[in-house]
C-alpha cells in the first residue's frame, strides 16, 4: 500500500530515520541506488535522483513501497526478468549480512543490520522501465474497457425500451383484431416476435460479455468436474428427448474464480451439445491434459465441426460459423469465454474438422502459475 500523504512528505523519516545526511547522500548519488529495509518485505526507504529519473518514477510513489511491487515478479517473471534470483540474493544478504556485487548491507551502531543498499544494473533497469510501460498500458486498456462497458449498459437500456414497445404493440394489435387477421398478417406478426426475441438475446449476450470483464475475481480451488456435471445435467433436463453420451473426467480442478469457470463451461459445453444435434451417436468428452507442465482443459465433441480457415474468427463477438434455426445463438458466448480465460491469464484455442467434431482447449493461468 502506498504511504500516506503525511508520510510521503517526510521521506526516510516516515519509515525509520537514519543519519540526516543519509538521504541527501543517496539523492545526489550518480548511480541508480535504492535503500531497502532489512526485512523480508524489502520496502524502499530512499532512492537516488538518478534512479527516479531512469525509472520515470516520483519519489512519493516509491518510498515505503515493497521493492517487488515495483519489480515484476509474476509466475513467468523469475525466468524472464531474473526477479526470482534477485529476491534470493537479497535474502542471502539479509541472512548472512555479507555484501555481494549489487547489494551492500548497512549496520546500525548496535551492530544490527538496518538497511541494504541495492544498485540497479542495466538489465534490471530495462525490466523496471518495461514494467512501468506495461502498467501504463494496462491502465489505459482498463479505462477503455470501462468506457466500453458503460456504453454497452447504456445502449442495452436504450434498446430495450423501444423493443418492448414494439413487442407490446404487436401483441395488443393481435388481441384487438383477433379472428379478423388473415394468415399473412399472422405470419408477419410472428416474424416480428421472433426478431424481438432474437434482439433480446443479443442484448443479454452483450450484457453477459460486459459482466465477464467486470465480475470481481476471487481465486480458490475449484471443482471443475462438479461444475461440468451440473452443466450437463441442466442440458439433459432442457432436452430430455435427446441422448448424448457425456464423459466428464474425475478429479478436474483449477485455481480460479468459481462463478467465472461456471460461465466458461456453460458456454463451451452448450456449444458442443448444440453442434452434435445431427449426430445419432452424439458424444462429448470433458477432460484435461498436461502440456509443457501446464493444465489444459478440453471439451471435445463429434459434431459438425468447422473449417480451420475460420478458426481466428471463432471467439470474435457476433461471429457465427453455422447458421440455421437448429444452431440458435448470437455469437457472443465464446467471446465472453475468451475474455474470462484471458482474465485468468490463460489462453483458449480450437481444433476442428468439418463433420468430424471440435475440441476447445483452454487454460486458466499463465505458464508456471
GROMACS .gro file of C-alpha atoms in nm:
model
  369
    1UNK     CA    1   0.000   0.000   0.000
    2UNK     CA    2   0.143   0.345  -0.090
    3UNK     CA    3   0.246   0.564   0.203
    4UNK     CA    4   0.001   0.827   0.324
    5UNK     CA    5   0.028   1.191   0.212
    6UNK     CA    6   0.172   1.280   0.554
    7UNK     CA    7   0.436   1.010   0.529
    8UNK     CA    8   0.525   1.093   0.173
    9UNK     CA    9   0.640   1.437   0.271
   10UNK     CA   10   0.879   1.304   0.533
   11UNK     CA   11   1.089   1.079   0.309
   12UNK     CA   12   1.310   0.838   0.501
   13UNK     CA   13   1.188   0.972   0.834
   14UNK     CA   14   0.846   0.826   0.754
   15UNK     CA   15   0.991   0.479   0.791
   16UNK     CA   16   1.285   0.486   1.027
   17UNK     CA   17   1.515   0.788   1.032
   18UNK     CA   18   1.888   0.723   0.989
   19UNK     CA   19   2.151   0.997   0.999
   20UNK     CA   20   2.006   1.315   0.837
   21UNK     CA   21   2.277   1.320   0.568
   22UNK     CA   22   2.199   0.963   0.466
   23UNK     CA   23   1.905   1.051   0.241
   24UNK     CA   24   2.082   1.355   0.091
   25UNK     CA   25   2.376   1.134   0.001
   26UNK     CA   26   2.158   0.898  -0.199
   27UNK     CA   27   1.950   1.170  -0.359
   28UNK     CA   28   2.261   1.320  -0.518
   29UNK     CA   29   2.440   0.993  -0.599
   30UNK     CA   30   2.504   0.949  -0.975
   31UNK     CA   31   2.436   0.576  -0.954
   32UNK     CA   32   2.094   0.410  -0.963
   33UNK     CA   33   2.055   0.322  -0.594
   34UNK     CA   34   1.772   0.229  -0.361
   35UNK     CA   35   1.793   0.178   0.015
   36UNK     CA   36   1.585  -0.121   0.124
   37UNK     CA   37   1.454  -0.210   0.466
   38UNK     CA   38   1.639  -0.511   0.610
   39UNK     CA   39   1.320  -0.716   0.638
   40UNK     CA   40   1.154  -0.976   0.411
   41UNK     CA   41   0.927  -0.710   0.253
   42UNK     CA   42   1.232  -0.508   0.137
   43UNK     CA   43   1.048  -0.174   0.149
   44UNK     CA   44   1.213   0.115  -0.035
   45UNK     CA   45   1.338   0.367   0.222
   46UNK     CA   46   1.534   0.600  -0.008
   47UNK     CA   47   1.617   0.632  -0.376
   48UNK     CA   48   1.871   0.830  -0.571
   49UNK     CA   49   1.756   1.102  -0.810
   50UNK     CA   50   1.929   0.906  -1.087
   51UNK     CA   51   1.710   0.604  -1.010
   52UNK     CA   52   1.392   0.813  -1.017
   53UNK     CA   53   1.489   0.977  -1.348
   54UNK     CA   54   1.582   0.645  -1.509
   55UNK     CA   55   1.262   0.468  -1.400
   56UNK     CA   56   1.043   0.778  -1.457
   57UNK     CA   57   0.912   0.746  -1.102
   58UNK     CA   58   0.801   1.006  -0.849
   59UNK     CA   59   0.970   0.986  -0.509
   60UNK     CA   60   0.637   0.991  -0.322
   61UNK     CA   61   0.513   0.691  -0.520
   62UNK     CA   62   0.827   0.489  -0.438
   63UNK     CA   63   0.905   0.546  -0.070
   64UNK     CA   64   0.759   0.285   0.160
   65UNK     CA   65   0.663   0.057  -0.129
   66UNK     CA   66   0.782  -0.306  -0.121
   67UNK     CA   67   1.056  -0.337  -0.380
   68UNK     CA   68   0.899  -0.635  -0.556
   69UNK     CA   69   0.579  -0.442  -0.619
   70UNK     CA   70   0.785  -0.218  -0.844
   71UNK     CA   71   0.993  -0.503  -0.980
   72UNK     CA   72   0.770  -0.753  -1.169
   73UNK     CA   73   0.764  -1.095  -1.007
   74UNK     CA   74   0.479  -1.278  -1.182
   75UNK     CA   75   0.471  -1.652  -1.243
   76UNK     CA   76   0.682  -1.613  -1.555
   77UNK     CA   77   0.886  -1.321  -1.419
   78UNK     CA   78   1.157  -1.518  -1.235
   79UNK     CA   79   1.258  -1.682  -1.562
   80UNK     CA   80   1.226  -1.381  -1.790
   81UNK     CA   81   1.333  -1.090  -1.567
   82UNK     CA   82   1.550  -1.252  -1.301
   83UNK     CA   83   1.318  -1.141  -1.020
   84UNK     CA   84   1.349  -1.478  -0.850
   85UNK     CA   85   1.729  -1.469  -0.841
   86UNK     CA   86   1.727  -1.105  -0.726
   87UNK     CA   87   1.497  -1.188  -0.435
   88UNK     CA   88   1.720  -1.484  -0.346
   89UNK     CA   89   2.028  -1.258  -0.349
   90UNK     CA   90   1.862  -1.007  -0.117
   91UNK     CA   91   1.750  -1.284   0.116
   92UNK     CA   92   2.109  -1.419   0.128
   93UNK     CA   93   2.240  -1.074   0.224
   94UNK     CA   94   1.966  -1.045   0.485
   95UNK     CA   95   2.056  -1.382   0.634
   96UNK     CA   96   2.436  -1.357   0.617
   97UNK     CA   97   2.494  -0.983   0.648
   98UNK     CA   98   2.760  -1.010   0.375
   99UNK     CA   99   2.772  -0.788   0.065
  100UNK     CA  100   2.759  -0.909  -0.293
  101UNK     CA  101   2.808  -0.739  -0.630
  102UNK     CA  102   2.485  -0.539  -0.617
  103UNK     CA  103   2.382  -0.537  -0.250
  104UNK     CA  104   2.559  -0.374   0.043
  105UNK     CA  105   2.432  -0.429   0.400
  106UNK     CA  106   2.442  -0.133   0.642
  107UNK     CA  107   2.454  -0.189   1.016
  108UNK     CA  108   2.343   0.045   1.294
  109UNK     CA  109   2.551   0.148   1.598
  110UNK     CA  110   2.424  -0.161   1.779
  111UNK     CA  111   2.562  -0.388   1.506
  112UNK     CA  112   2.216  -0.484   1.387
  113UNK     CA  113   2.153  -0.496   1.012
  114UNK     CA  114   1.945  -0.187   0.935
  115UNK     CA  115   1.942  -0.137   0.556
  116UNK     CA  116   2.051  -0.289   0.227
  117UNK     CA  117   2.182  -0.056  -0.042
  118UNK     CA  118   2.085  -0.205  -0.377
  119UNK     CA  119   2.244  -0.092  -0.704
  120UNK     CA  120   2.032  -0.126  -1.019
  121UNK     CA  121   2.217  -0.281  -1.312
  122UNK     CA  122   2.137  -0.235  -1.683
  123UNK     CA  123   1.917  -0.546  -1.716
  124UNK     CA  124   1.719  -0.458  -1.406
  125UNK     CA  125   1.665  -0.104  -1.534
  126UNK     CA  126   1.517  -0.235  -1.858
  127UNK     CA  127   1.282  -0.460  -1.660
  128UNK     CA  128   1.169  -0.170  -1.440
  129UNK     CA  129   1.108   0.052  -1.741
  130UNK     CA  130   0.920  -0.228  -1.913
  131UNK     CA  131   0.707  -0.284  -1.603
  132UNK     CA  132   0.615   0.084  -1.591
  133UNK     CA  133   0.519   0.086  -1.958
  134UNK     CA  134   0.318  -0.231  -1.906
  135UNK     CA  135   0.135  -0.079  -1.608
  136UNK     CA  136   0.053   0.236  -1.804
  137UNK     CA  137  -0.075   0.027  -2.096
  138UNK     CA  138  -0.288  -0.182  -1.861
  139UNK     CA  139  -0.435   0.130  -1.703
  140UNK     CA  140  -0.523   0.268  -2.045
  141UNK     CA  141  -0.672  -0.064  -2.151
  142UNK     CA  142  -0.883  -0.086  -1.832
  143UNK     CA  143  -1.005   0.271  -1.881
  144UNK     CA  144  -1.104   0.192  -2.240
  145UNK     CA  145  -1.275  -0.128  -2.129
  146UNK     CA  146  -1.465   0.055  -1.855
  147UNK     CA  147  -1.581   0.311  -2.110
  148UNK     CA  148  -1.693   0.032  -2.344
  149UNK     CA  149  -1.878  -0.148  -2.063
  150UNK     CA  150  -2.058   0.174  -1.968
  151UNK     CA  151  -2.159   0.220  -2.331
  152UNK     CA  152  -2.289  -0.138  -2.350
  153UNK     CA  153  -2.504  -0.092  -2.037
  154UNK     CA  154  -2.639   0.239  -2.164
  155UNK     CA  155  -2.708   0.103  -2.513
  156UNK     CA  156  -2.878  -0.209  -2.374
  157UNK     CA  157  -3.110   0.006  -2.161
  158UNK     CA  158  -3.190   0.238  -2.453
  159UNK     CA  159  -3.255  -0.052  -2.693
  160UNK     CA  160  -3.479  -0.250  -2.461
  161UNK     CA  161  -3.742   0.025  -2.419
  162UNK     CA  162  -3.840   0.055  -2.790
  163UNK     CA  163  -3.805  -0.322  -2.830
  164UNK     CA  164  -4.060  -0.382  -2.554
  165UNK     CA  165  -4.285  -0.117  -2.712
  166UNK     CA  166  -4.275  -0.296  -3.049
  167UNK     CA  167  -4.349  -0.631  -2.889
  168UNK     CA  168  -4.631  -0.488  -2.676
  169UNK     CA  169  -4.791  -0.311  -2.974
  170UNK     CA  170  -4.788  -0.628  -3.183
  171UNK     CA  171  -4.947  -0.831  -2.905
  172UNK     CA  172  -5.213  -0.565  -2.849
  173UNK     CA  173  -5.290  -0.547  -3.221
  174UNK     CA  174  -5.323  -0.926  -3.238
  175UNK     CA  175  -5.562  -0.929  -2.941
  176UNK     CA  176  -5.776  -0.641  -3.074
  177UNK     CA  177  -5.809  -0.776  -3.428
  178UNK     CA  178  -5.844  -1.136  -3.321
  179UNK     CA  179  -6.027  -1.356  -3.576
  180UNK     CA  180  -6.019  -1.087  -3.848
  181UNK     CA  181  -5.647  -1.132  -3.901
  182UNK     CA  182  -5.558  -1.320  -4.221
  183UNK     CA  183  -5.277  -1.575  -4.247
  184UNK     CA  184  -5.024  -1.334  -4.398
  185UNK     CA  185  -5.074  -1.080  -4.118
  186UNK     CA  186  -5.033  -1.351  -3.853
  187UNK     CA  187  -4.715  -1.466  -4.026
  188UNK     CA  188  -4.573  -1.114  -4.022
  189UNK     CA  189  -4.662  -1.066  -3.655
  190UNK     CA  190  -4.495  -1.397  -3.569
  191UNK     CA  191  -4.186  -1.290  -3.762
  192UNK     CA  192  -4.171  -0.964  -3.564
  193UNK     CA  193  -4.197  -1.166  -3.242
  194UNK     CA  194  -3.909  -1.394  -3.345
  195UNK     CA  195  -3.686  -1.097  -3.424
  196UNK     CA  196  -3.778  -0.922  -3.098
  197UNK     CA  197  -3.671  -1.235  -2.910
  198UNK     CA  198  -3.351  -1.252  -3.113
  199UNK     CA  199  -3.271  -0.889  -3.032
  200UNK     CA  200  -3.339  -0.958  -2.662
  201UNK     CA  201  -3.093  -1.246  -2.675
  202UNK     CA  202  -2.830  -1.025  -2.841
  203UNK     CA  203  -2.874  -0.757  -2.573
  204UNK     CA  204  -2.845  -1.019  -2.299
  205UNK     CA  205  -2.534  -1.157  -2.468
  206UNK     CA  206  -2.376  -0.811  -2.477
  207UNK     CA  207  -2.451  -0.761  -2.109
  208UNK     CA  208  -2.301  -1.104  -2.039
  209UNK     CA  209  -1.985  -1.008  -2.230
  210UNK     CA  210  -1.963  -0.691  -2.025
  211UNK     CA  211  -2.020  -0.877  -1.696
  212UNK     CA  212  -1.746  -1.126  -1.785
  213UNK     CA  213  -1.494  -0.842  -1.758
  214UNK     CA  214  -1.645  -0.668  -1.455
  215UNK     CA  215  -1.716  -0.952  -1.210
  216UNK     CA  216  -1.473  -0.938  -0.919
  217UNK     CA  217  -1.236  -1.236  -0.936
  218UNK     CA  218  -1.178  -1.445  -0.623
  219UNK     CA  219  -0.948  -1.737  -0.697
  220UNK     CA  220  -0.981  -2.057  -0.499
  221UNK     CA  221  -0.957  -2.431  -0.557
  222UNK     CA  222  -1.248  -2.502  -0.796
  223UNK     CA  223  -1.402  -2.846  -0.858
  224UNK     CA  224  -1.424  -2.832  -1.237
  225UNK     CA  225  -1.564  -3.185  -1.257
  226UNK     CA  226  -1.863  -3.095  -1.037
  227UNK     CA  227  -1.938  -2.779  -1.236
  228UNK     CA  228  -1.918  -2.965  -1.569
  229UNK     CA  229  -2.154  -3.239  -1.444
  230UNK     CA  230  -2.400  -2.974  -1.323
  231UNK     CA  231  -2.397  -2.807  -1.666
  232UNK     CA  232  -2.456  -3.141  -1.841
  233UNK     CA  233  -2.749  -3.223  -1.606
  234UNK     CA  234  -2.915  -2.890  -1.694
  235UNK     CA  235  -2.876  -2.960  -2.066
  236UNK     CA  236  -3.029  -3.307  -2.026
  237UNK     CA  237  -3.323  -3.159  -1.835
  238UNK     CA  238  -3.375  -2.896  -2.105
  239UNK     CA  239  -3.377  -3.154  -2.387
  240UNK     CA  240  -3.478  -3.485  -2.225
  241UNK     CA  241  -3.565  -3.633  -2.565
  242UNK     CA  242  -3.201  -3.622  -2.675
  243UNK     CA  243  -2.942  -3.882  -2.586
  244UNK     CA  244  -2.587  -3.750  -2.566
  245UNK     CA  245  -2.307  -3.963  -2.421
  246UNK     CA  246  -2.111  -3.725  -2.200
  247UNK     CA  247  -1.790  -3.831  -2.029
  248UNK     CA  248  -1.661  -3.590  -1.762
  249UNK     CA  249  -1.321  -3.685  -1.621
  250UNK     CA  250  -1.297  -3.715  -1.243
  251UNK     CA  251  -1.065  -3.500  -1.035
  252UNK     CA  252  -1.058  -3.193  -1.259
  253UNK     CA  253  -0.957  -2.890  -1.052
  254UNK     CA  254  -0.838  -2.535  -1.115
  255UNK     CA  255  -0.716  -2.238  -0.914
  256UNK     CA  256  -0.971  -1.992  -1.047
  257UNK     CA  257  -1.289  -1.793  -0.986
  258UNK     CA  258  -1.574  -2.041  -0.945
  259UNK     CA  259  -1.853  -1.826  -1.092
  260UNK     CA  260  -1.646  -1.738  -1.399
  261UNK     CA  261  -1.541  -2.100  -1.455
  262UNK     CA  262  -1.913  -2.189  -1.447
  263UNK     CA  263  -1.979  -1.937  -1.726
  264UNK     CA  264  -1.694  -2.082  -1.934
  265UNK     CA  265  -1.819  -2.440  -1.901
  266UNK     CA  266  -2.182  -2.343  -1.961
  267UNK     CA  267  -2.096  -2.182  -2.295
  268UNK     CA  268  -1.838  -2.436  -2.415
  269UNK     CA  269  -2.037  -2.749  -2.322
  270UNK     CA  270  -2.363  -2.596  -2.452
  271UNK     CA  271  -2.187  -2.533  -2.785
  272UNK     CA  272  -2.076  -2.896  -2.803
  273UNK     CA  273  -2.431  -3.005  -2.715
  274UNK     CA  274  -2.577  -2.781  -2.987
  275UNK     CA  275  -2.342  -2.883  -3.266
  276UNK     CA  276  -2.386  -3.258  -3.206
  277UNK     CA  277  -2.762  -3.227  -3.264
  278UNK     CA  278  -2.747  -3.407  -3.601
  279UNK     CA  279  -2.548  -3.700  -3.460
  280UNK     CA  280  -2.740  -4.011  -3.353
  281UNK     CA  281  -2.426  -4.114  -3.161
  282UNK     CA  282  -2.360  -3.768  -3.012
  283UNK     CA  283  -2.066  -3.770  -2.774
  284UNK     CA  284  -1.896  -3.504  -2.559
  285UNK     CA  285  -1.580  -3.552  -2.353
  286UNK     CA  286  -1.465  -3.307  -2.084
  287UNK     CA  287  -1.109  -3.370  -1.972
  288UNK     CA  288  -0.765  -3.230  -1.908
  289UNK     CA  289  -0.410  -3.295  -2.022
  290UNK     CA  290  -0.070  -3.160  -1.931
  291UNK     CA  291   0.111  -2.953  -2.193
  292UNK     CA  292   0.460  -2.824  -2.110
  293UNK     CA  293   0.379  -2.863  -1.742
  294UNK     CA  294   0.053  -2.669  -1.767
  295UNK     CA  295  -0.305  -2.783  -1.719
  296UNK     CA  296  -0.503  -2.764  -2.043
  297UNK     CA  297  -0.877  -2.829  -2.015
  298UNK     CA  298  -1.054  -2.978  -2.317
  299UNK     CA  299  -1.414  -3.010  -2.430
  300UNK     CA  300  -1.431  -3.245  -2.728
  301UNK     CA  301  -1.735  -3.336  -2.940
  302UNK     CA  302  -1.811  -3.535  -3.256
  303UNK     CA  303  -2.039  -3.268  -3.404
  304UNK     CA  304  -2.045  -3.081  -3.732
  305UNK     CA  305  -1.706  -2.915  -3.684
  306UNK     CA  306  -1.586  -2.621  -3.890
  307UNK     CA  307  -1.318  -2.522  -4.140
  308UNK     CA  308  -1.000  -2.425  -3.952
  309UNK     CA  309  -0.951  -2.144  -4.205
  310UNK     CA  310  -1.210  -1.959  -3.993
  311UNK     CA  311  -1.058  -2.051  -3.654
  312UNK     CA  312  -0.936  -1.696  -3.586
  313UNK     CA  313  -1.298  -1.571  -3.605
  314UNK     CA  314  -1.442  -1.825  -3.363
  315UNK     CA  315  -1.402  -1.615  -3.048
  316UNK     CA  316  -1.494  -1.278  -3.203
  317UNK     CA  317  -1.826  -1.117  -3.096
  318UNK     CA  318  -2.126  -1.166  -3.329
  319UNK     CA  319  -1.945  -1.423  -3.543
  320UNK     CA  320  -2.144  -1.740  -3.617
  321UNK     CA  321  -1.974  -2.012  -3.822
  322UNK     CA  322  -2.302  -2.205  -3.856
  323UNK     CA  323  -2.639  -2.056  -3.944
  324UNK     CA  324  -2.984  -2.210  -3.936
  325UNK     CA  325  -3.267  -2.246  -3.682
  326UNK     CA  326  -3.118  -2.560  -3.525
  327UNK     CA  327  -2.798  -2.372  -3.435
  328UNK     CA  328  -2.950  -2.088  -3.236
  329UNK     CA  329  -2.727  -1.826  -3.078
  330UNK     CA  330  -2.598  -1.472  -3.108
  331UNK     CA  331  -2.225  -1.529  -3.149
  332UNK     CA  332  -2.128  -1.368  -2.818
  333UNK     CA  333  -2.092  -1.671  -2.587
  334UNK     CA  334  -1.743  -1.773  -2.695
  335UNK     CA  335  -1.629  -1.409  -2.693
  336UNK     CA  336  -1.730  -1.399  -2.325
  337UNK     CA  337  -1.542  -1.724  -2.265
  338UNK     CA  338  -1.227  -1.581  -2.423
  339UNK     CA  339  -1.249  -1.272  -2.205
  340UNK     CA  340  -1.285  -1.479  -1.887
  341UNK     CA  341  -0.996  -1.710  -1.980
  342UNK     CA  342  -0.769  -1.412  -2.051
  343UNK     CA  343  -0.867  -1.250  -1.719
  344UNK     CA  344  -0.728  -1.564  -1.555
  345UNK     CA  345  -0.405  -1.524  -1.750
  346UNK     CA  346  -0.488  -1.821  -1.972
  347UNK     CA  347  -0.538  -1.894  -2.341
  348UNK     CA  348  -0.813  -2.055  -2.548
  349UNK     CA  349  -0.800  -2.214  -2.891
  350UNK     CA  350  -0.987  -2.468  -3.102
  351UNK     CA  351  -0.911  -2.764  -3.327
  352UNK     CA  352  -1.176  -2.888  -3.566
  353UNK     CA  353  -1.254  -3.080  -3.884
  354UNK     CA  354  -1.572  -3.043  -4.086
  355UNK     CA  355  -1.815  -3.326  -3.995
  356UNK     CA  356  -1.561  -3.475  -3.753
  357UNK     CA  357  -1.608  -3.261  -3.445
  358UNK     CA  358  -1.439  -2.985  -3.248
  359UNK     CA  359  -1.214  -2.963  -2.945
  360UNK     CA  360  -1.198  -2.643  -2.742
  361UNK     CA  361  -0.877  -2.614  -2.538
  362UNK     CA  362  -0.830  -2.357  -2.262
  363UNK     CA  363  -0.602  -2.282  -1.969
  364UNK     CA  364  -0.687  -2.083  -1.658
  365UNK     CA  365  -0.345  -1.939  -1.578
  366UNK     CA  366  -0.024  -1.839  -1.747
  367UNK     CA  367   0.278  -2.072  -1.768
  368UNK     CA  368   0.419  -2.161  -1.430
  369UNK     CA  369   0.124  -2.024  -1.232
   0.00000   0.00000   0.00000
